Amino acid sequence: MLLAGCASLSGDAGLNDVAALTQGRVGQPVQFNKEPSSPTVEQLLSRPLTADSAVQIALLNSPALKASFAELGVAEADFVQAGRVRNPGFSFSRVRGGGESEIDRGVMFDIAGLLTLPTRSRIERGRYEQAKLQAAAQAVQLAADTRRAYFMAVAGVQSATFAEQVRGAAEAGAQLAERMAKAGNWSKLDEARERAFYQDAVTQLARTRHEATASRERLIRLLGLQDKQQLTLPDRLPDLPAQPQEMENAEATALSQRLDVLIARRDSEATASALGLTKATAFVNVLDAGYANKSSSGQPRENGYEVSLELPLFDWGGAKVARAEALYMQSVHRTADVAVRARSEVREAYSAYRSTYDIARHYRDEVVPLRKKISDEVLLRYNGMLASVFELLADSREQLNSVNTAIETQRDFWIADTTLQHAIHGGSNTKD
């Protein structure tokens, strides 16, 4: 009890605990306070960004995350306050009349608060631990959002590059069709088709460039960067892993590691402790005792004690206990609901992970090589004057479209991988 009463504020210790919780779930070192030996944001931005360095910048630099840490300080202050006894009260009165005076003095102590001090400290400690989990959950959510935004931004760069190549091929085809139509060697219908394809390519390029800019700006917001700060993205997405990971005990891991499940459990424990305190103080919630001193003119000083007790005449605490019991059952059912959602979300996320991996590998190993083989054959036919230049351009466009789809499937895989890891270790990825 004395140790609880002597508790003091230590914000750095709380942040270190949050960093440890976060580090085990994002798979890389985490520091919320800038250490002299750790790289600065400027140093991380001086080289091409990776998914890990993007997460590191977001955790160091995000204003939204820093604002959420203020809630941790509030919970810590409540925990420290719960370990302190209410200050004693002092009363003094002086009455004069008929040539005599009477003085009363008293010092009152909160006995009920002293008796319930261990329980209140235990409840607030649980809430403080819950606040740490909530802060870690926000950090892990930020890391997952940053990874998704990073893969979207890199894929946007690749897609814009290929869209430019498609536009170039379409422009060449449209110009050639126009010249051949003027020479009478090409029909107006075929010329219009080539020009229509070129206009579609121009529109698609504009749309793709905007999507690349929008995804880049989403990443910048998550990183907490200013407009003038520049970040360098790589030219292509990371390669697919050699083998997909298997779903071994993923559901059990989620139930033991997911932060929203741990938060719900902490909430149930804190509510159960609060229910016990409510039942203990249902009848008597105010009990003060203290020293009393009285002195009168011409009379010896009188000493004694004073007790102040709340009498449960009108309120026996039944409604307060019923409310606490209802809150406890609410927390129990909420915990069960979180557990059900966690297991379902892990299964759904793994299905998306395997599907996107299989599709991305199929495009990498089958579709793109096949399109390249077809392109090589068309080029041989063109060199042998067995295929026209328009067949060569059309095949080139088809190959570029296949490569662009392969980029999208590769992007979808890395996003699904991030979603799966977050479903296992972090929390819910959905709002339903």
GROMACS .gro file of C-alpha atoms in nm:
model
  432
    1MET     CA    1   0.000   0.000   0.000
    2LEU     CA    2   0.288   0.234   0.080
    3LEU     CA    3   0.449   0.151  -0.253
    4ALA     CA    4   0.125   0.233  -0.432
    5GLY     CA    5   0.101   0.560  -0.248
    6CYS     CA    6   0.454   0.651  -0.350
    7ALA     CA    7   0.395   0.584  -0.723
    8SER     CA    8   0.519   0.861  -0.947
    9LEU     CA    9   0.477   0.965  -1.307
   10SER     CA   10   0.727   0.820  -1.555
   11GLY     CA   11   0.613   0.878  -1.912
   12ASP     CA   12   0.930   0.730  -2.065
   13ALA     CA   13   0.872   0.397  -1.892
   14GLY     CA   14   0.521   0.380  -2.036
   15LEU     CA   15   0.646   0.458  -2.387
   16ASN     CA   16   0.917   0.193  -2.354
   17ASP     CA   17   0.652  -0.065  -2.266
   18VAL     CA   18   0.444   0.044  -2.566
   19ALA     CA   19   0.753   0.020  -2.788
   20ALA     CA   20   0.817  -0.337  -2.667
   21LEU     CA   21   0.455  -0.435  -2.739
   22THR     CA   22   0.473  -0.277  -3.084
   23GLN     CA   23   0.810  -0.420  -3.179
   24GLY     CA   24   0.695  -0.779  -3.133
   25ARG     CA   25   0.407  -0.718  -3.373
   26VAL     CA   26   0.561  -0.514  -3.655
   27GLY     CA   27   0.871  -0.732  -3.685
   28GLN     CA   28   1.132  -0.458  -3.658
   29PRO     CA   29   1.296  -0.238  -3.389
   30VAL     CA   30   1.070   0.039  -3.264
   31GLN     CA   31   1.169   0.364  -3.096
   32PHE     CA   32   0.927   0.643  -3.014
   33ASN     CA   33   1.195   0.864  -2.859
   34LYS     CA   34   1.478   0.969  -3.087
   35GLU     CA   35   1.797   0.812  -2.955
   36PRO     CA   36   2.140   0.957  -3.048
   37SER     CA   37   2.240   0.629  -3.213
   38SER     CA   38   1.918   0.583  -3.411
   39PRO     CA   39   1.882   0.726  -3.764
   40THR     CA   40   1.691   1.050  -3.799
   41VAL     CA   41   1.398   1.107  -4.033
   42GLU     CA   42   1.624   1.307  -4.263
   43GLN     CA   43   1.874   1.020  -4.282
   44LEU     CA   44   1.600   0.768  -4.360
   45LEU     CA   45   1.466   0.995  -4.635
   46SER     CA   46   1.811   1.043  -4.790
   47ARG     CA   47   1.798   0.697  -4.952
   48PRO     CA   48   1.527   0.506  -5.139
   49LEU     CA   49   1.244   0.419  -4.906
   50THR     CA   50   1.168   0.061  -4.803
   51ALA     CA   51   0.862  -0.072  -4.626
   52ASP     CA   52   1.056  -0.103  -4.300
   53SER     CA   53   1.205   0.244  -4.318
   54ALA     CA   54   0.863   0.389  -4.400
   55VAL     CA   55   0.722   0.229  -4.085
   56GLN     CA   56   1.017   0.359  -3.885
   57ILE     CA   57   0.957   0.715  -4.008
   58ALA     CA   58   0.583   0.694  -3.934
   59LEU     CA   59   0.640   0.574  -3.577
   60LEU     CA   60   0.895   0.850  -3.515
   61ASN     CA   61   0.725   1.135  -3.695
   62SER     CA   62   0.345   1.087  -3.709
   63PRO     CA   63   0.167   1.375  -3.528
   64ALA     CA   64  -0.148   1.164  -3.495
   65LEU     CA   65   0.041   0.893  -3.307
   66LYS     CA   66   0.206   1.147  -3.078
   67ALA     CA   67  -0.134   1.292  -2.996
   68SER     CA   68  -0.267   0.947  -2.903
   69PHE     CA   69   0.018   0.901  -2.655
   70ALA     CA   70  -0.132   1.183  -2.447
   71GLU     CA   71  -0.411   0.940  -2.350
   72LEU     CA   72  -0.143   0.715  -2.202
   73GLY     CA   73  -0.028   1.003  -1.982
   74VAL     CA   74  -0.385   1.056  -1.859
   75ALA     CA   75  -0.418   0.689  -1.763
   76GLU     CA   76  -0.082   0.698  -1.586
   77ALA     CA   77  -0.186   1.007  -1.388
   78ASP     CA   78  -0.510   0.833  -1.283
   79PHE     CA   79  -0.310   0.529  -1.171
   80VAL     CA   80  -0.075   0.740  -0.960
   81GLN     CA   81  -0.365   0.938  -0.814
   82ALA     CA   82  -0.545   0.617  -0.714
   83GLY     CA   83  -0.247   0.522  -0.498
   84ARG     CA   84  -0.270   0.835  -0.287
   85VAL     CA   85  -0.492   0.889   0.017
   86ARG     CA   86  -0.723   1.189   0.014
   87ASN     CA   87  -0.579   1.485   0.200
   88PRO     CA   88  -0.701   1.521   0.562
   89GLY     CA   89  -0.956   1.790   0.641
   90PHE     CA   90  -0.914   2.053   0.912
   91SER     CA   91  -1.205   2.234   1.077
   92PHE     CA   92  -1.194   2.534   1.309
   93SER     CA   93  -1.473   2.732   1.473
   94ARG     CA   94  -1.478   3.012   1.730
   95VAL     CA   95  -1.789   3.137   1.910
   96ARG     CA   96  -1.800   3.441   2.142
   97GLY     CA   97  -2.083   3.566   2.361
   98GLY     CA   98  -2.153   3.681   2.718
   99GLY     CA   99  -1.787   3.749   2.778
  100GLU     CA  100  -1.695   3.390   2.699
  101SER     CA  101  -1.547   3.225   2.391
  102GLU     CA  102  -1.551   2.867   2.264
  103ILE     CA  103  -1.309   2.722   2.012
  104ASP     CA  104  -1.350   2.387   1.831
  105ARG     CA  105  -1.076   2.225   1.628
  106GLY     CA  106  -1.083   1.902   1.428
  107VAL     CA  107  -0.875   1.696   1.186
  108MET     CA  108  -1.061   1.441   0.969
  109PHE     CA  109  -0.918   1.147   0.775
  110ASP     CA  110  -1.084   0.950   0.492
  111ILE     CA  111  -1.096   0.603   0.649
  112ALA     CA  112  -1.310   0.452   0.369
  113GLY     CA  113  -1.063   0.574   0.108
  114LEU     CA  114  -0.773   0.430   0.309
  115LEU     CA  115  -0.941   0.089   0.339
  116THR     CA  116  -1.021   0.073  -0.036
  117LEU     CA  117  -0.683   0.209  -0.145
  118PRO     CA  118  -0.535  -0.132  -0.251
  119THR     CA  119  -0.842  -0.218  -0.456
  120ARG     CA  120  -0.858   0.122  -0.626
  121SER     CA  121  -0.487   0.105  -0.705
  122ARG     CA  122  -0.527  -0.241  -0.856
  123ILE     CA  123  -0.817  -0.122  -1.072
  124GLU     CA  124  -0.629   0.182  -1.203
  125ARG     CA  125  -0.318  -0.027  -1.265
  126GLY     CA  126  -0.527  -0.254  -1.485
  127ARG     CA  127  -0.664   0.046  -1.671
  128TYR     CA  128  -0.314   0.183  -1.713
  129GLU     CA  129  -0.200  -0.148  -1.862
  130GLN     CA  130  -0.504  -0.137  -2.087
  131ALA     CA  131  -0.406   0.213  -2.200
  132LYS     CA  132  -0.061   0.080  -2.293
  133LEU     CA  133  -0.224  -0.188  -2.506
  134GLN     CA  134  -0.445   0.071  -2.674
  135ALA     CA  135  -0.145   0.293  -2.749
  136ALA     CA  136   0.041  -0.008  -2.892
  137ALA     CA  137  -0.266  -0.099  -3.099
  138GLN     CA  138  -0.268   0.249  -3.252
  139ALA     CA  139   0.103   0.221  -3.331
  140VAL     CA  140   0.059  -0.124  -3.490
  141GLN     CA  141  -0.239   0.006  -3.691
  142LEU     CA  142  -0.026   0.298  -3.814
  143ALA     CA  143   0.250   0.054  -3.916
  144ALA     CA  144   0.004  -0.161  -4.113
  145ASP     CA  145  -0.154   0.142  -4.282
  146THR     CA  146   0.193   0.271  -4.371
  147ARG     CA  147   0.294  -0.060  -4.529
  148ARG     CA  148  -0.022  -0.071  -4.737
  149ALA     CA  149   0.028   0.289  -4.850
  150TYR     CA  150   0.392   0.215  -4.933
  151PHE     CA  151   0.307  -0.078  -5.159
  152MET     CA  152   0.029   0.124  -5.323
  153ALA     CA  153   0.271   0.411  -5.388
  154VAL     CA  154   0.544   0.191  -5.536
  155ALA     CA  155   0.289   0.009  -5.752
  156GLY     CA  156   0.160   0.347  -5.865
  157VAL     CA  157   0.508   0.439  -5.988
  158GLN     CA  158   0.535   0.114  -6.185
  159SER     CA  159   0.186   0.144  -6.331
  160ALA     CA  160   0.248   0.502  -6.443
  161THR     CA  161   0.570   0.393  -6.615
  162PHE     CA  162   0.396   0.117  -6.808
  163ALA     CA  163   0.101   0.341  -6.888
  164GLU     CA  164   0.347   0.580  -7.051
  165GLN     CA  165   0.484   0.294  -7.261
  166VAL     CA  166   0.132   0.194  -7.368
  167ARG     CA  167   0.060   0.553  -7.466
  168GLY     CA  168   0.381   0.565  -7.668
  169ALA     CA  169   0.293   0.247  -7.855
  170ALA     CA  170  -0.059   0.373  -7.920
  171GLU     CA  171   0.071   0.708  -8.047
  172ALA     CA  172   0.310   0.537  -8.288
  173GLY     CA  173   0.029   0.317  -8.417
  174ALA     CA  174  -0.206   0.615  -8.463
  175GLN     CA  175   0.056   0.817  -8.655
  176LEU     CA  176   0.141   0.525  -8.880
  177ALA     CA  177  -0.227   0.456  -8.947
  178GLU     CA  178  -0.283   0.821  -9.039
  179ARG     CA  179   0.004   0.822  -9.289
  180MET     CA  180  -0.104   0.493  -9.445
  181ALA     CA  181  -0.464   0.611  -9.470
  182LYS     CA  182  -0.351   0.924  -9.652
  183ALA     CA  183  -0.154   0.704  -9.895
  184GLY     CA  184  -0.463   0.491  -9.955
  185ASN     CA  185  -0.313   0.178  -9.798
  186TRP     CA  186  -0.535   0.175  -9.487
  187SER     CA  187  -0.909   0.201  -9.438
  188LYS     CA  188  -1.074   0.488  -9.251
  189LEU     CA  189  -1.227   0.239  -9.007
  190ASP     CA  190  -0.894   0.087  -8.907
  191GLU     CA  191  -0.742   0.433  -8.878
  192ALA     CA  192  -1.024   0.542  -8.645
  193ARG     CA  193  -0.973   0.232  -8.431
  194GLU     CA  194  -0.604   0.311  -8.388
  195ARG     CA  195  -0.679   0.671  -8.298
  196ALA     CA  196  -0.948   0.560  -8.051
  197PHE     CA  197  -0.701   0.329  -7.884
  198TYR     CA  198  -0.452   0.615  -7.860
  199GLN     CA  199  -0.711   0.843  -7.696
  200ASP     CA  200  -0.797   0.570  -7.448
  201ALA     CA  201  -0.428   0.528  -7.369
  202VAL     CA  202  -0.393   0.903  -7.306
  203THR     CA  203  -0.690   0.894  -7.068
  204GLN     CA  204  -0.556   0.588  -6.888
  205LEU     CA  205  -0.216   0.753  -6.849
  206ALA     CA  206  -0.372   1.062  -6.689
  207ARG     CA  207  -0.576   0.844  -6.452
  208THR     CA  208  -0.274   0.632  -6.361
  209ARG     CA  209  -0.060   0.938  -6.292
  210HIS     CA  210  -0.324   1.078  -6.059
  211GLU     CA  211  -0.352   0.746  -5.876
  212ALA     CA  212   0.026   0.744  -5.833
  213THR     CA  213   0.016   1.098  -5.694
  214ALA     CA  214  -0.275   1.019  -5.463
  215SER     CA  215  -0.110   0.705  -5.324
  216ARG     CA  216   0.214   0.898  -5.271
  217GLU     CA  217   0.029   1.171  -5.081
  218ARG     CA  218  -0.145   0.913  -4.861
  219LEU     CA  219   0.197   0.778  -4.772
  220ILE     CA  220   0.328   1.128  -4.700
  221ARG     CA  221   0.038   1.194  -4.462
  222LEU     CA  222   0.101   0.873  -4.272
  223LEU     CA  223   0.471   0.956  -4.246
  224GLY     CA  224   0.388   1.300  -4.107
  225LEU     CA  225   0.602   1.476  -4.368
  226GLN     CA  226   0.575   1.834  -4.489
  227ASP     CA  227   0.505   1.924  -4.852
  228LYS     CA  228   0.861   2.039  -4.912
  229GLN     CA  229   1.012   1.714  -4.791
  230GLN     CA  230   1.092   1.469  -5.068
  231LEU     CA  231   1.089   1.093  -5.048
  232THR     CA  232   1.244   0.859  -5.302
  233LEU     CA  233   1.048   0.547  -5.391
  234PRO     CA  234   1.200   0.241  -5.559
  235ASP     CA  235   1.114   0.167  -5.921
  236ARG     CA  236   0.948  -0.168  -5.852
  237LEU     CA  237   0.781  -0.376  -5.584
  238PRO     CA  238   0.971  -0.641  -5.386
  239ASP     CA  239   0.985  -0.987  -5.540
  240LEU     CA  240   0.742  -1.253  -5.426
  241PRO     CA  241   0.870  -1.489  -5.155
  242ALA     CA  242   0.984  -1.830  -5.272
  243GLN     CA  243   0.706  -2.002  -5.079
  244PRO     CA  244   0.391  -1.874  -4.908
  245GLN     CA  245   0.371  -1.905  -4.533
  246GLU     CA  246   0.146  -2.173  -4.392
  247MET     CA  247  -0.137  -2.107  -4.149
  248GLU     CA  248  -0.003  -2.292  -3.845
  249ASN     CA  249  -0.184  -2.207  -3.521
  250ALA     CA  250  -0.267  -1.865  -3.663
  251GLU     CA  251  -0.605  -1.853  -3.486
  252ALA     CA  252  -0.454  -1.950  -3.151
  253THR     CA  253  -0.178  -1.693  -3.200
  254ALA     CA  254  -0.437  -1.426  -3.273
  255LEU     CA  255  -0.631  -1.505  -2.954
  256SER     CA  256  -0.313  -1.478  -2.746
  257GLN     CA  257  -0.136  -1.193  -2.929
  258ARG     CA  258  -0.396  -0.966  -3.090
  259LEU     CA  259  -0.404  -0.635  -2.911
  260ASP     CA  260  -0.779  -0.583  -2.938
  261VAL     CA  261  -0.833  -0.925  -2.772
  262LEU     CA  262  -0.590  -0.835  -2.493
  263ILE     CA  263  -0.759  -0.497  -2.448
  264ALA     CA  264  -1.101  -0.661  -2.419
  265ARG     CA  265  -0.966  -0.903  -2.158
  266ARG     CA  266  -0.811  -0.620  -1.959
  267ASP     CA  267  -1.141  -0.436  -1.974
  268SER     CA  268  -1.325  -0.739  -1.836
  269GLU     CA  269  -1.072  -0.776  -1.554
  270ALA     CA  270  -1.093  -0.408  -1.463
  271THR     CA  271  -1.472  -0.418  -1.471
  272ALA     CA  272  -1.473  -0.726  -1.247
  273SER     CA  273  -1.249  -0.548  -0.995
  274ALA     CA  274  -1.470  -0.240  -1.008
  275LEU     CA  275  -1.773  -0.462  -0.946
  276GLY     CA  276  -1.609  -0.599  -0.631
  277LEU     CA  277  -1.533  -0.246  -0.509
  278THR     CA  278  -1.889  -0.138  -0.582
  279LYS     CA  279  -2.030  -0.425  -0.378
  280ALA     CA  280  -1.790  -0.349  -0.093
  281THR     CA  281  -1.895   0.017  -0.077
  282ALA     CA  282  -2.263  -0.028  -0.159
  283PHE     CA  283  -2.382   0.046   0.196
  284VAL     CA  284  -2.108   0.272   0.331
  285ASN     CA  285  -1.923   0.493   0.087
  286VAL     CA  286  -1.826   0.778   0.322
  287LEU     CA  287  -1.648   0.712   0.651
  288ASP     CA  288  -1.438   0.987   0.805
  289ALA     CA  289  -1.270   0.979   1.145
  290GLY     CA  290  -1.042   1.224   1.319
  291TYR     CA  291  -0.917   1.409   1.620
  292ALA     CA  292  -1.137   1.676   1.793
  293ASN     CA  293  -1.025   1.948   2.035
  294LYS     CA  294  -1.244   2.197   2.222
  295SER     CA  295  -1.153   2.484   2.454
  296SER     CA  296  -1.382   2.728   2.640
  297SER     CA  297  -1.313   3.035   2.853
  298GLY     CA  298  -1.234   2.936   3.209
  299GLN     CA  299  -1.266   2.565   3.130
  300PRO     CA  300  -0.996   2.301   3.080
  301ARG     CA  301  -0.929   2.194   2.720
  302GLU     CA  302  -1.131   1.893   2.603
  303ASN     CA  303  -0.993   1.634   2.364
  304GLY     CA  304  -1.171   1.351   2.179
  305TYR     CA  305  -1.251   1.209   1.837
  306GLU     CA  306  -1.515   1.258   1.572
  307VAL     CA  307  -1.664   1.007   1.329
  308SER     CA  308  -1.867   1.096   1.017
  309LEU     CA  309  -2.064   0.812   0.861
  310GLU     CA  310  -2.303   0.806   0.569
  311LEU     CA  311  -2.628   0.633   0.672
  312PRO     CA  312  -2.788   0.416   0.401
  313LEU     CA  313  -3.146   0.519   0.478
  314PHE     CA  314  -3.272   0.604   0.131
  315ASP     CA  315  -3.011   0.451  -0.100
  316TRP     CA  316  -2.894   0.101  -0.014
  317GLY     CA  317  -2.671   0.083  -0.320
  318GLY     CA  318  -2.880  -0.171  -0.509
  319ALA     CA  319  -2.900   0.035  -0.828
  320LYS     CA  320  -2.526   0.102  -0.819
  321VAL     CA  321  -2.448  -0.269  -0.785
  322ALA     CA  322  -2.694  -0.358  -1.063
  323ARG     CA  323  -2.529  -0.105  -1.291
  324ALA     CA  324  -2.184  -0.246  -1.216
  325GLU     CA  325  -2.305  -0.601  -1.285
  326ALA     CA  326  -2.457  -0.492  -1.618
  327LEU     CA  327  -2.129  -0.325  -1.717
  328TYR     CA  328  -1.939  -0.641  -1.628
  329MET     CA  329  -2.166  -0.862  -1.840
  330GLN     CA  330  -2.133  -0.612  -2.123
  331SER     CA  331  -1.754  -0.640  -2.110
  332VAL     CA  332  -1.774  -1.022  -2.099
  333HIS     CA  333  -1.993  -1.038  -2.410
  334ARG     CA  334  -1.777  -0.779  -2.586
  335THR     CA  335  -1.469  -0.992  -2.519
  336ALA     CA  336  -1.644  -1.298  -2.664
  337ASP     CA  337  -1.744  -1.099  -2.973
  338VAL     CA  338  -1.386  -0.975  -3.025
  339ALA     CA  339  -1.257  -1.334  -3.001
  340VAL     CA  340  -1.509  -1.457  -3.261
  341ARG     CA  341  -1.419  -1.173  -3.497
  342ALA     CA  342  -1.046  -1.233  -3.449
  343ARG     CA  343  -1.062  -1.598  -3.554
  344SER     CA  344  -1.286  -1.521  -3.852
  345GLU     CA  345  -1.071  -1.231  -3.971
  346VAL     CA  346  -0.756  -1.444  -3.956
  347ARG     CA  347  -0.916  -1.713  -4.174
  348GLU     CA  348  -1.043  -1.451  -4.421
  349ALA     CA  349  -0.706  -1.272  -4.434
  350TYR     CA  350  -0.520  -1.597  -4.495
  351SER     CA  351  -0.757  -1.689  -4.779
  352ALA     CA  352  -0.685  -1.353  -4.942
  353TYR     CA  353  -0.311  -1.401  -4.882
  354ARG     CA  354  -0.299  -1.742  -5.051
  355SER     CA  355  -0.524  -1.636  -5.338
  356THR     CA  356  -0.323  -1.324  -5.419
  357TYR     CA  357   0.004  -1.518  -5.390
  358ASP     CA  358  -0.114  -1.789  -5.629
  359ILE     CA  359  -0.245  -1.531  -5.878
  360ALA     CA  360   0.070  -1.318  -5.864
  361ARG     CA  361   0.293  -1.625  -5.908
  362HIS     CA  362   0.073  -1.744  -6.197
  363TYR     CA  363   0.119  -1.413  -6.376
  364ARG     CA  364   0.493  -1.413  -6.304
  365ASP     CA  365   0.559  -1.773  -6.407
  366GLU     CA  366   0.294  -1.835  -6.674
  367VAL     CA  367   0.114  -1.533  -6.820
  368VAL     CA  368   0.401  -1.286  -6.860
  369PRO     CA  369   0.647  -1.544  -7.004
  370LEU     CA  370   0.377  -1.665  -7.244
  371ARG     CA  371   0.305  -1.310  -7.360
  372LYS     CA  372   0.678  -1.259  -7.414
  373LYS     CA  373   0.699  -1.577  -7.616
  374ILE     CA  374   0.409  -1.463  -7.832
  375SER     CA  375   0.576  -1.124  -7.877
  376ASP     CA  376   0.900  -1.288  -7.986
  377GLU     CA  377   0.712  -1.499  -8.241
  378VAL     CA  378   0.530  -1.195  -8.381
  379LEU     CA  379   0.860  -1.010  -8.409
  380LEU     CA  380   1.010  -1.302  -8.605
  381ARG     CA  381   0.710  -1.300  -8.837
  382TYR     CA  382   0.743  -0.924  -8.882
  383ASN     CA  383   1.113  -0.957  -8.965
  384GLY     CA  384   1.019  -1.224  -9.217
  385MET     CA  385   0.753  -0.992  -9.361
  386LEU     CA  386   0.480  -1.234  -9.254
  387ALA     CA  387   0.318  -0.990  -9.010
  388SER     CA  388   0.235  -0.623  -9.043
  389VAL     CA  389   0.363  -0.345  -8.822
  390PHE     CA  390   0.014  -0.305  -8.677
  391GLU     CA  391   0.016  -0.666  -8.560
  392LEU     CA  392   0.351  -0.595  -8.395
  393LEU     CA  393   0.214  -0.285  -8.221
  394ALA     CA  394  -0.103  -0.463  -8.110
  395ASP     CA  395   0.099  -0.747  -7.962
  396SER     CA  396   0.324  -0.497  -7.784
  397ARG     CA  397   0.019  -0.337  -7.627
  398GLU     CA  398  -0.110  -0.674  -7.510
  399GLN     CA  399   0.225  -0.757  -7.354
  400LEU     CA  400   0.235  -0.425  -7.168
  401ASN     CA  401  -0.118  -0.479  -7.040
  402SER     CA  402  -0.019  -0.822  -6.908
  403VAL     CA  403   0.282  -0.677  -6.732
  404ASN     CA  404   0.066  -0.404  -6.580
  405THR     CA  405  -0.179  -0.664  -6.449
  406ALA     CA  406   0.115  -0.858  -6.306
  407ILE     CA  407   0.217  -0.543  -6.116
  408GLU     CA  408  -0.133  -0.512  -5.973
  409THR     CA  409  -0.138  -0.875  -5.861
  410GLN     CA  410   0.203  -0.836  -5.698
  411ARG     CA  411   0.081  -0.522  -5.519
  412ASP     CA  412  -0.232  -0.703  -5.401
  413PHE     CA  413  -0.018  -0.982  -5.256
  414TRP     CA  414   0.196  -0.750  -5.043
  415ILE     CA  415  -0.115  -0.569  -4.920
  416ALA     CA  416  -0.276  -0.904  -4.833
  417ASP     CA  417   0.044  -1.008  -4.653
  418THR     CA  418   0.028  -0.690  -4.443
  419THR     CA  419  -0.339  -0.747  -4.370
  420LEU     CA  420  -0.273  -1.105  -4.258
  421GLN     CA  421   0.005  -1.003  -4.020
  422HIS     CA  422  -0.214  -0.732  -3.875
  423ALA     CA  423  -0.505  -0.974  -3.835
  424ILE     CA  424  -0.282  -1.211  -3.637
  425HIS     CA  425  -0.091  -0.965  -3.420
  426GLY     CA  426  -0.263  -0.626  -3.435
  427GLY     CA  427  -0.637  -0.602  -3.454
  428SER     CA  428  -0.937  -0.581  -3.679
  429ASN     CA  429  -0.892  -0.478  -4.042
  430THR     CA  430  -1.263  -0.426  -4.102
  431LYS     CA  431  -1.533  -0.194  -3.972
  432ASP     CA  432  -1.829  -0.435  -3.983
   0.00000   0.00000   0.00000
